Coordinates of N, CA, C and O in Angstrom, one line a residue:
R21 N 70.7 99.8 54.7 CA 71.3 100.6 53.6 C 70.2 101.5 53.0 O 70.6 102.5 52.3
L22 N 69.0 101.3 53.2 CA 68.0 102.1 52.6 C 67.6 103.3 53.5 O 66.9 104.2 53.0
V23 N 68.1 103.3 54.7 CA 67.8 104.4 55.6 C 68.9 105.4 55.7 O 70.1 105.0 55.9
K24 N 68.6 106.6 55.7 CA 69.6 107.7 55.8 C 69.7 108.0 57.3 O 68.7 108.4 57.9
P25 N 70.9 107.8 58.0 CA 71.0 108.0 59.4 C 70.8 109.5 59.7 O 71.2 110.4 58.9
P26 N 70.2 109.8 60.9 CA 70.0 111.2 61.3 C 71.4 111.9 61.6 O 72.3 111.2 62.0
R27 N 71.5 113.1 61.3 CA 72.7 113.9 61.6 C 72.8 114.1 63.1 O 71.8 114.5 63.7
V28 N 74.0 113.9 63.6 CA 74.2 114.2 65.1 C 74.4 115.7 65.2 O 75.3 116.3 64.5
P29 N 73.6 116.4 66.0 CA 73.7 117.8 66.0 C 75.0 118.2 66.7 O 75.5 117.6 67.6
K30 N 75.7 119.3 66.1 CA 76.9 119.7 66.7 C 76.6 120.4 68.0 O 75.7 121.3 68.1
R31 N 77.4 120.1 69.0 CA 77.2 120.7 70.3 C 78.0 122.1 70.3 O 79.1 122.1 69.9
E32 N 77.3 123.1 70.7 CA 77.9 124.4 70.8 C 79.0 124.4 71.8 O 78.8 124.0 73.0
I33 N 80.2 124.8 71.4 CA 81.3 124.8 72.4 C 81.3 126.1 73.1 O 81.2 127.2 72.5
E34 N 81.3 126.0 74.4 CA 81.2 127.2 75.3 C 82.6 127.5 75.9 O 83.3 126.6 76.2
A35 N 82.8 128.8 76.0 CA 84.0 129.3 76.7 C 83.5 130.2 77.9 O 82.4 130.7 77.8
F36 N 84.3 130.4 78.9 CA 84.0 131.3 79.9 C 84.1 132.7 79.4 O 84.9 133.0 78.5
T37 N 83.2 133.6 79.8 CA 83.3 135.0 79.4 C 84.5 135.6 80.2 O 85.0 135.0 81.2
E38 N 84.9 136.8 79.8 CA 86.0 137.4 80.5 C 85.6 137.8 81.9 O 86.5 137.7 82.8
D39 N 84.3 138.1 82.2 CA 83.9 138.4 83.5 C 84.0 137.1 84.4 O 84.4 137.1 85.5
E40 N 83.5 136.0 83.8 CA 83.6 134.7 84.5 C 85.0 134.3 84.8 O 85.4 133.8 85.9
L41 N 85.9 134.5 83.8 CA 87.3 134.2 83.9 C 87.9 135.0 85.1 O 88.6 134.4 85.9
R42 N 87.6 136.3 85.2 CA 88.1 137.1 86.3 C 87.6 136.6 87.6 O 88.4 136.5 88.6
S43 N 86.3 136.2 87.7 CA 85.8 135.7 88.9 C 86.5 134.4 89.3 O 86.8 134.2 90.5
I44 N 86.7 133.5 88.4 CA 87.4 132.2 88.6 C 88.8 132.5 89.1 O 89.2 131.9 90.1
L45 N 89.5 133.4 88.5 CA 90.9 133.6 88.9 C 91.0 134.3 90.2 O 91.9 134.0 91.0
N46 N 90.0 135.2 90.5 CA 90.0 135.8 91.9 C 89.8 134.8 93.0 O 90.4 134.8 94.0
I47 N 88.8 133.9 92.7 CA 88.5 132.9 93.7 C 89.7 131.9 93.8 O 90.0 131.4 94.9
A48 N 90.4 131.6 92.7 CA 91.5 130.6 92.7 C 92.7 131.2 93.4 O 93.6 130.4 93.9
S49 N 92.8 132.5 93.6 CA 93.9 133.1 94.3 C 94.1 132.5 95.7 O 93.2 132.5 96.5
G50 N 95.3 132.0 95.9 CA 95.6 131.4 97.2 C 95.2 129.9 97.4 O 95.6 129.2 98.3
N51 N 94.5 129.4 96.4 CA 94.1 128.0 96.4 C 95.4 127.2 96.1 O 96.2 127.6 95.3
P52 N 95.6 126.0 96.7 CA 96.8 125.2 96.5 C 97.0 124.8 95.0 O 98.1 124.6 94.6
L53 N 95.9 124.8 94.2 CA 96.0 124.5 92.8 C 95.8 125.8 91.9 O 95.5 125.7 90.7
E54 N 96.0 126.9 92.5 CA 95.9 128.2 91.7 C 96.7 128.1 90.5 O 96.2 128.5 89.4
A55 N 98.0 127.7 90.6 CA 98.8 127.7 89.4 C 98.3 126.8 88.3 O 98.4 127.0 87.1
L56 N 97.7 125.6 88.7 CA 97.1 124.7 87.7 C 96.0 125.4 87.0 O 95.9 125.4 85.8
Y57 N 95.1 126.1 87.7 CA 93.9 126.8 87.1 C 94.4 127.9 86.2 O 93.9 128.1 85.1
V58 N 95.4 128.7 86.6 CA 95.9 129.8 85.8 C 96.5 129.3 84.6 O 96.3 129.8 83.4
T59 N 97.4 128.2 84.7 CA 98.0 127.6 83.5 C 97.0 127.0 82.6 O 97.1 127.2 81.4
A60 N 96.0 126.4 83.1 CA 95.0 125.8 82.2 C 94.2 126.8 81.4 O 94.0 126.7 80.2
L61 N 93.8 127.9 82.1 CA 93.0 129.0 81.5 C 93.8 129.8 80.5 O 93.3 130.5 79.7
T62 N 95.2 129.8 80.7 CA 96.0 130.7 79.8 C 96.7 129.9 78.7 O 97.1 130.5 77.7
T63 N 96.8 128.6 78.8 CA 97.5 127.8 77.8 C 96.7 126.9 77.0 O 97.0 126.5 75.9
G64 N 95.5 126.5 77.6 CA 94.7 125.5 77.0 C 95.2 124.1 77.0 O 94.7 123.3 76.2
L65 N 96.1 123.8 77.9 CA 96.6 122.4 78.0 C 95.4 121.5 78.4 O 94.5 121.9 79.2
R66 N 95.5 120.2 78.0 CA 94.5 119.2 78.4 C 94.8 118.9 79.9 O 95.9 119.0 80.4
Q67 N 93.7 118.4 80.6 CA 93.9 118.1 82.0 C 95.0 117.1 82.2 O 95.8 117.3 83.1
G68 N 95.1 116.0 81.4 CA 96.1 115.0 81.6 C 97.5 115.6 81.3 O 98.5 115.2 82.0
E69 N 97.6 116.6 80.4 CA 98.9 117.2 80.1 C 99.4 118.0 81.3 O 100.5 118.0 81.6
L70 N 98.4 118.8 81.9 CA 98.8 119.6 83.1 C 99.2 118.7 84.2 O 100.3 119.0 84.9
L71 N 98.5 117.6 84.5 CA 98.8 116.7 85.6 C 100.0 115.9 85.3 O 100.6 115.4 86.3
G72 N 100.5 115.8 84.1 CA 101.7 115.0 83.8 C 102.9 115.9 83.6 O 104.0 115.4 83.4
L73 N 102.8 117.2 83.9 CA 103.9 118.1 83.8 C 104.9 117.8 84.9 O 104.6 117.7 86.0
R74 N 106.2 117.8 84.5 CA 107.3 117.7 85.5 C 108.0 119.0 85.5 O 108.0 119.7 84.5
W75 N 108.7 119.3 86.6 CA 109.4 120.5 86.7 C 110.5 120.6 85.7 O 110.8 121.7 85.2
Q76 N 111.0 119.5 85.2 CA 112.1 119.6 84.2 C 111.5 120.0 82.8 O 112.2 120.4 81.9
D77 N 110.1 120.0 82.7 CA 109.5 120.4 81.5 C 109.1 121.9 81.5 O 108.6 122.5 80.5
V78 N 109.4 122.6 82.6 CA 109.0 124.0 82.8 C 110.3 124.9 82.9 O 111.1 124.6 83.7
D79 N 110.3 125.9 82.1 CA 111.4 126.9 82.2 C 110.8 128.2 82.6 O 110.3 128.9 81.7
L80 N 110.9 128.6 83.8 CA 110.3 129.8 84.3 C 111.1 131.1 83.9 O 110.6 132.2 83.9
K81 N 112.4 130.9 83.6 CA 113.2 132.0 83.2 C 112.8 132.5 81.9 O 112.7 133.7 81.7
I82 N 112.6 131.6 80.9 CA 112.2 132.1 79.6 C 110.6 132.0 79.4 O 110.1 132.5 78.4
G83 N 109.9 131.4 80.3 CA 108.5 131.4 80.3 C 107.9 130.4 79.3 O 107.0 130.8 78.5
T84 N 108.4 129.2 79.3 CA 107.9 128.1 78.4 C 107.7 126.8 79.2 O 108.3 126.7 80.3
L85 N 106.9 126.0 78.6 CA 106.8 124.6 79.1 C 106.8 123.7 77.9 O 106.4 124.1 76.8
H86 N 107.2 122.5 78.1 CA 107.2 121.4 77.1 C 106.2 120.4 77.5 O 106.3 119.8 78.6
V87 N 105.2 120.1 76.6 CA 104.3 119.0 76.9 C 104.9 117.7 76.3 O 105.1 117.6 75.1
R88 N 105.3 116.8 77.2 CA 106.0 115.6 76.8 C 105.3 114.3 77.2 O 105.6 113.2 76.8
R89 N 104.3 114.5 78.2 CA 103.6 113.3 78.7 C 102.2 113.8 79.2 O 102.0 115.0 79.4
S90 N 101.4 112.8 79.4 CA 100.1 113.0 80.0 C 99.8 112.0 81.1 O 100.3 110.9 81.0
L91 N 99.1 112.4 82.1 CA 98.8 111.5 83.2 C 97.4 111.0 83.0 O 96.5 111.8 82.8
M92 N 97.2 109.7 83.1 CA 95.9 109.2 83.1 C 95.8 108.1 84.2 O 96.9 107.6 84.6
W93 N 94.6 107.8 84.6 CA 94.4 106.8 85.7 C 93.8 105.6 85.0 O 92.8 105.7 84.4
V94 N 94.5 104.4 85.2 CA 94.0 103.2 84.7 C 93.9 102.2 85.8 O 94.9 101.9 86.5
G95 N 92.7 101.7 86.0 CA 92.5 100.7 87.1 C 92.9 101.3 88.5 O 93.4 100.5 89.3
G96 N 92.7 102.6 88.7 CA 93.0 103.2 90.0 C 94.5 103.5 90.1 O 94.9 103.9 91.2
K97 N 95.3 103.3 89.1 CA 96.7 103.6 89.2 C 97.1 104.7 88.2 O 96.6 104.7 87.0
P98 N 98.0 105.6 88.6 CA 98.4 106.7 87.7 C 99.4 106.2 86.7 O 100.3 105.4 87.0
I99 N 99.2 106.5 85.4 CA 100.1 106.2 84.3 C 100.6 107.4 83.6 O 99.7 108.2 83.2
L100 N 101.9 107.6 83.5 CA 102.4 108.7 82.7 C 102.7 108.2 81.3 O 103.5 107.2 81.2
D101 N 102.1 108.7 80.3 CA 102.2 108.2 79.0 C 102.4 109.4 78.0 O 102.3 110.5 78.4
S102 N 102.8 109.1 76.8 CA 103.0 110.2 75.8 C 101.6 110.8 75.5 O 100.6 110.2 75.7
P103 N 101.6 112.1 75.1 CA 100.3 112.8 74.9 C 99.5 112.2 73.8 O 99.9 111.2 73.1
K104 N 98.3 112.7 73.7 CA 97.2 112.2 72.8 C 97.7 111.9 71.4 O 97.4 110.9 70.8
T105 N 98.3 112.9 70.7 CA 98.8 112.7 69.4 C 100.2 113.3 69.3 O 100.8 113.9 70.2
E106 N 100.9 113.0 68.1 CA 102.2 113.5 67.9 C 102.3 115.1 68.0 O 103.2 115.6 68.5
S107 N 101.2 115.7 67.5 CA 101.2 117.2 67.5 C 101.0 117.7 69.0 O 101.1 118.9 69.2
S108 N 100.6 116.8 69.8 CA 100.3 117.2 71.2 C 101.7 117.4 72.0 O 101.7 118.1 73.0
Q109 N 102.8 116.8 71.5 CA 104.1 117.1 72.1 C 104.6 118.4 71.5 O 104.8 118.5 70.3
R110 N 104.6 119.4 72.4 CA 104.9 120.7 71.9 C 105.5 121.6 73.0 O 105.4 121.3 74.2
Q111 N 106.0 122.8 72.6 CA 106.4 123.8 73.5 C 105.3 124.9 73.5 O 104.8 125.2 72.5
V112 N 105.0 125.3 74.7 CA 104.0 126.3 74.9 C 104.6 127.5 75.7 O 105.2 127.4 76.7
R113 N 104.3 128.7 75.2 CA 104.7 129.9 75.8 C 103.8 130.3 77.0 O 102.5 130.1 76.8
L114 N 104.3 130.7 78.1 CA 103.5 131.0 79.3 C 103.3 132.5 79.4 O 104.2 133.3 79.1
S115 N 102.1 132.9 79.8 CA 101.8 134.3 80.0 C 102.5 134.7 81.3 O 102.8 133.9 82.2
P116 N 102.7 136.0 81.5 CA 103.3 136.5 82.7 C 102.5 136.1 84.0 O 103.2 135.7 85.0
P117 N 101.2 136.1 84.0 CA 100.5 135.6 85.2 C 100.7 134.2 85.5 O 100.8 133.7 86.6
A118 N 100.8 133.3 84.4 CA 101.1 131.9 84.6 C 102.5 131.7 85.2 O 102.7 130.9 86.1
V119 N 103.5 132.4 84.7 CA 104.8 132.3 85.2 C 104.9 132.7 86.7 O 105.4 132.0 87.5
A120 N 104.2 133.8 87.0 CA 104.2 134.3 88.4 C 103.5 133.3 89.3 O 104.0 133.0 90.4
S121 N 102.4 132.7 88.8 CA 101.7 131.7 89.6 C 102.5 130.5 89.8 O 102.5 129.9 90.9
L122 N 103.2 130.0 88.8 CA 104.0 128.8 88.9 C 105.2 129.0 89.8 O 105.6 128.1 90.5
R123 N 105.8 130.2 89.8 CA 106.9 130.5 90.7 C 106.4 130.4 92.2 O 107.1 129.8 93.0
R124 N 105.3 131.0 92.5 CA 104.7 130.9 93.8 C 104.4 129.5 94.2 O 104.7 129.0 95.3
H125 N 103.9 128.7 93.2 CA 103.5 127.3 93.4 C 104.8 126.5 93.7 O 104.8 125.7 94.7
R126 N 105.8 126.8 93.0 CA 107.1 126.0 93.2 C 107.7 126.3 94.6 O 108.1 125.4 95.3
S127 N 107.6 127.5 95.0 CA 108.1 127.9 96.3 C 107.3 127.2 97.4 O 107.9 126.6 98.4
A128 N 106.0 127.3 97.3 CA 105.1 126.6 98.3 C 105.3 125.1 98.3 O 105.3 124.5 99.3
Q129 N 105.5 124.5 97.1 CA 105.7 123.1 97.0 C 107.0 122.7 97.6 O 107.1 121.7 98.3
N130 N 108.0 123.5 97.5 CA 109.3 123.2 98.1 C 109.2 123.2 99.6 O 109.8 122.4 100.3
E131 N 108.5 124.2 100.1 CA 108.3 124.3 101.6 C 107.5 123.0 102.1 O 107.9 122.4 103.1
L132 N 106.5 122.6 101.4 CA 105.7 121.5 101.7 C 106.6 120.2 101.7 O 106.5 119.3 102.5
R133 N 107.4 120.1 100.7 CA 108.3 119.0 100.5 C 109.2 118.8 101.7 O 109.4 117.7 102.2
L134 N 109.7 119.9 102.2 CA 110.6 119.9 103.3 C 109.9 119.5 104.6 O 110.4 118.7 105.4
R135 N 108.7 120.1 104.7 CA 107.9 119.8 105.9 C 107.4 118.3 106.0 O 107.3 117.7 107.0
L136 N 107.1 117.7 104.8 CA 106.6 116.4 104.7 C 107.6 115.4 104.1 O 107.2 114.4 103.4
A137 N 108.9 115.6 104.4 CA 110.0 114.8 103.8 C 109.8 113.3 104.0 O 110.1 112.5 103.1
D138 N 109.2 112.9 105.1 CA 109.0 111.5 105.4 C 108.0 110.8 104.5 O 108.1 109.6 104.2
I139 N 107.0 111.6 104.0 CA 105.9 111.0 103.2 C 105.9 111.5 101.8 O 105.1 111.0 101.0
W140 N 106.7 112.5 101.5 CA 106.6 113.1 100.1 C 107.1 112.1 99.1 O 108.0 111.4 99.3
R141 N 106.4 112.1 98.0 CA 106.7 111.1 96.9 C 107.3 111.9 95.7 O 106.6 112.3 94.8
P142 N 108.6 112.0 95.7 CA 109.3 112.8 94.7 C 109.6 112.0 93.4 O 110.2 112.6 92.4
E143 N 109.2 110.8 93.3 CA 109.6 110.0 92.1 C 109.3 110.6 90.7 O 110.0 110.4 89.8
H144 N 108.2 111.3 90.6 CA 107.8 111.8 89.3 C 108.2 113.3 89.1 O 108.3 113.8 88.0
D145 N 108.5 114.0 90.2 CA 108.8 115.4 90.2 C 107.8 116.2 89.5 O 108.0 117.1 88.7
L146 N 106.5 115.9 89.8 CA 105.4 116.5 89.2 C 105.2 118.0 89.6 O 105.4 118.3 90.8
V147 N 104.7 118.8 88.7 CA 104.4 120.2 89.0 C 103.2 120.3 89.9 O 103.2 121.0 90.9
F148 N 102.2 119.6 89.5 CA 100.9 119.6 90.3 C 100.8 118.2 91.0 O 100.7 117.2 90.3
T149 N 100.7 118.3 92.3 CA 100.7 117.0 93.1 C 99.5 117.1 94.1 O 99.0 118.1 94.4
N150 N 99.3 115.9 94.7 CA 98.4 115.9 95.8 C 99.2 116.3 97.1 O 100.3 116.7 96.9
E151 N 98.6 116.2 98.3 CA 99.2 116.7 99.5 C 100.5 115.9 99.9 O 101.3 116.4 100.7
A152 N 100.7 114.8 99.3 CA 101.9 114.0 99.6 C 102.9 113.9 98.5 O 103.8 113.1 98.5
G153 N 102.7 114.7 97.4 CA 103.7 114.7 96.3 C 103.4 113.7 95.2 O 104.1 113.6 94.3
G154 N 102.3 113.0 95.4 CA 101.9 112.0 94.4 C 101.0 112.7 93.3 O 100.7 113.8 93.4
P155 N 100.7 111.9 92.3 CA 99.9 112.4 91.2 C 98.5 112.8 91.6 O 97.9 112.2 92.5
V156 N 97.9 113.9 91.1 CA 96.6 114.3 91.4 C 95.6 113.4 90.7 O 95.7 113.1 89.5
N157 N 94.6 112.9 91.4 CA 93.5 112.1 90.8 C 92.6 113.0 90.0 O 92.0 114.0 90.5
Q158 N 92.5 112.7 88.7 CA 91.7 113.6 87.8 C 90.2 113.7 88.2 O 89.6 114.7 88.1
S159 N 89.7 112.6 88.7 CA 88.3 112.5 89.1 C 88.1 113.5 90.3 O 87.1 114.2 90.3
N160 N 89.0 113.5 91.2 CA 88.9 114.4 92.4 C 89.0 115.8 92.0 O 88.3 116.7 92.4
L161 N 89.9 116.1 91.0 CA 90.1 117.4 90.6 C 88.9 118.0 89.9 O 88.4 119.0 90.2
S162 N 88.3 117.2 89.0 CA 87.1 117.6 88.3 C 85.9 117.7 89.2 O 85.2 118.7 89.2
K163 N 85.6 116.7 90.0 CA 84.4 116.6 90.7 C 84.4 117.4 92.0 O 83.4 117.9 92.4
R164 N 85.6 117.6 92.6 CA 85.6 118.3 93.9 C 86.2 119.7 93.7 O 85.6 120.7 93.9
G165 N 87.5 119.7 93.3 CA 88.2 121.0 93.2 C 87.6 122.0 92.2 O 87.3 123.1 92.5
W166 N 87.4 121.5 91.0 CA 86.9 122.4 89.9 C 85.5 122.8 90.1 O 85.1 124.0 90.0
R167 N 84.6 121.9 90.5 CA 83.2 122.2 90.7 C 83.1 123.2 91.9 O 82.4 124.2 91.8
R168 N 83.8 123.0 92.9 CA 83.8 123.9 94.1 C 84.3 125.3 93.7 O 83.7 126.3 94.1
L169 N 85.4 125.3 92.9 CA 85.9 126.6 92.5 C 84.9 127.4 91.7 O 84.7 128.6 92.0
L170 N 84.2 126.7 90.8 CA 83.2 127.4 90.0 C 82.0 127.9 90.9 O 81.5 129.0 90.7
E171 N 81.6 127.0 91.8 CA 80.5 127.4 92.7 C 80.9 128.6 93.5 O 80.1 129.6 93.6
N172 N 82.1 128.6 94.1 CA 82.5 129.8 94.9 C 82.7 131.0 94.1 O 82.6 132.1 94.6
A173 N 83.0 130.9 92.8 CA 83.1 132.0 91.9 C 81.8 132.5 91.4 O 81.7 133.6 90.7
G174 N 80.7 131.8 91.6 CA 79.4 132.1 91.2 C 79.3 131.9 89.7 O 78.5 132.6 89.0
V175 N 80.0 131.0 89.1 CA 80.0 130.7 87.7 C 79.3 129.3 87.5 O 79.6 128.4 88.2
R176 N 78.4 129.3 86.5 CA 77.7 128.1 86.1 C 78.7 127.0 85.8 O 79.7 127.2 85.1
Y177 N 78.5 125.7 86.3 CA 79.4 124.6 86.1 C 79.6 124.3 84.6 O 78.6 124.2 83.9
R178 N 80.8 124.2 84.2 CA 81.1 123.6 82.9 C 82.4 122.7 83.1 O 83.1 123.0 84.0
N179 N 82.5 121.7 82.4 CA 83.6 120.7 82.6 C 85.0 121.4 82.5 O 85.1 122.5 81.9
F180 N 86.0 120.7 82.9 CA 87.4 121.3 82.9 C 87.9 121.6 81.5 O 88.7 122.5 81.3
N181 N 87.4 120.8 80.5 CA 87.8 121.0 79.2 C 87.4 122.4 78.7 O 88.0 122.9 77.7
T182 N 86.5 123.1 79.3 CA 86.1 124.5 79.0 C 87.3 125.4 79.1 O 87.4 126.4 78.4
T183 N 88.3 125.0 79.9 CA 89.5 125.9 80.0 C 90.2 125.9 78.7 O 90.8 127.0 78.3
R184 N 90.2 124.8 77.9 CA 90.9 124.8 76.6 C 90.1 125.7 75.6 O 90.7 126.5 74.9
H185 N 88.8 125.7 75.6 CA 88.0 126.5 74.7 C 88.2 128.0 75.1 O 88.2 128.8 74.2
T186 N 88.3 128.2 76.4 CA 88.4 129.6 76.9 C 89.8 130.2 76.4 O 89.8 131.3 75.9
A187 N 90.8 129.4 76.6 CA 92.2 129.9 76.2 C 92.2 130.2 74.7 O 92.7 131.2 74.2
A188 N 91.6 129.2 73.9 CA 91.6 129.4 72.4 C 90.8 130.6 72.0 O 91.2 131.5 71.2
T189 N 89.6 130.8 72.6 CA 88.7 131.9 72.3 C 89.4 133.2 72.6 O 89.4 134.2 71.8
I190 N 90.0 133.3 73.8 CA 90.7 134.6 74.2 C 91.8 134.9 73.2 O 92.0 136.1 72.8
L191 N 92.6 133.9 72.9 CA 93.8 134.1 72.0 C 93.3 134.6 70.7 O 93.8 135.5 70.1
L192 N 92.3 133.9 70.1 CA 91.7 134.3 68.8 C 91.1 135.7 68.8 O 91.3 136.5 67.9
K193 N 90.4 136.0 69.9 CA 89.8 137.4 70.0 C 90.9 138.5 70.1 O 90.6 139.6 69.7
R194 N 92.0 138.1 70.6 CA 93.1 139.1 70.8 C 94.0 139.1 69.5 O 95.0 139.8 69.5
G195 N 93.6 138.4 68.5 CA 94.3 138.5 67.2 C 95.4 137.6 67.0 O 96.2 137.8 66.0
V196 N 95.6 136.6 67.9 CA 96.7 135.6 67.7 C 96.3 134.8 66.5 O 95.1 134.4 66.3
H197 N 97.2 134.6 65.6 CA 97.0 133.8 64.4 C 96.5 132.4 64.7 O 97.0 131.7 65.6
P198 N 95.4 131.9 64.0 CA 94.9 130.6 64.3 C 95.9 129.4 64.3 O 95.8 128.5 65.0
K199 N 96.9 129.6 63.4 CA 98.0 128.5 63.3 C 98.7 128.5 64.6 O 99.1 127.4 65.1
V200 N 99.0 129.6 65.2 CA 99.7 129.7 66.5 C 98.9 129.0 67.6 O 99.4 128.3 68.4
V201 N 97.6 129.4 67.6 CA 96.6 128.8 68.6 C 96.6 127.3 68.4 O 96.6 126.5 69.4
Q202 N 96.5 126.8 67.2 CA 96.5 125.4 66.9 C 97.7 124.7 67.5 O 97.5 123.6 68.2
E203 N 98.8 125.2 67.3 CA 100.1 124.6 67.8 C 100.1 124.7 69.3 O 100.5 123.7 69.9
M204 N 99.6 125.8 69.9 CA 99.6 125.9 71.3 C 98.7 124.8 72.0 O 99.1 124.3 73.0
L205 N 97.6 124.6 71.4 CA 96.6 123.6 71.9 C 97.0 122.2 71.5 O 96.4 121.2 72.1
G206 N 97.9 122.0 70.6 CA 98.2 120.7 70.2 C 97.2 120.0 69.3 O 97.1 118.7 69.3
H207 N 96.4 120.8 68.6 CA 95.5 120.2 67.6 C 96.2 119.7 66.4 O 97.1 120.3 65.9
S208 N 95.7 118.6 65.9 CA 96.4 118.0 64.7 C 95.9 118.8 63.4 O 96.6 118.7 62.4
S209 N 94.8 119.5 63.5 CA 94.2 120.2 62.3 C 93.8 121.6 62.7 O 93.2 121.7 63.8
I210 N 94.0 122.5 61.9 CA 93.5 123.9 62.2 C 92.0 123.9 62.2 O 91.4 124.8 62.8
M211 N 91.3 123.0 61.5 CA 89.9 123.0 61.5 C 89.3 122.7 62.8 O 88.3 123.3 63.2
V212 N 90.0 121.9 63.6 CA 89.6 121.6 65.0 C 89.6 122.8 65.8 O 88.7 123.2 66.5
T213 N 90.7 123.6 65.6 CA 90.9 124.9 66.4 C 89.8 125.9 66.0 O 89.2 126.5 66.9
L214 N 89.6 126.0 64.7 CA 88.6 127.0 64.3 C 87.2 126.6 64.6 O 86.3 127.4 64.8
D215 N 86.9 125.3 64.6 CA 85.6 124.8 65.0 C 85.3 125.1 66.5 O 84.2 125.5 66.9

């Protein structure tokens, strides 16, 4: 009680620069998870929210998606659960590049589903799947796919969560009201968004 604890220094939150973002998106073009990367970088969804998206949550005609669940792995098994907080359940507007990317992804996924009908796992109807239609393992995505994508783009490695900071930073720089950005990211407080 007599000792004053040291303050934990705040870690500087980094976002990708616009040049880095362009490099990442150029390299992601044609990648099986291109739509995931484009959606992540333009919406700021959490990794689990992206991997828990079902096609029934996406409306490509009006360009929106609904965050209703999150995918997490517990004991080596995928679990679809409700998102992090109540404010995490939300509707998110998609950018035209995200809509176009998701349309191409859906078409490619439908072709793959027909080709692999014997082994395809349609039970979750997930937007982003592994090669057999099952849930994407977050560890594989982060350690293999994401790291390799950044290396190929010539961009210094930063964790997948940097996509959230990048989306928020770009939206705020473009004059989008902080309250709109807060709701889009599913933050419970505007202070989290502004920090």
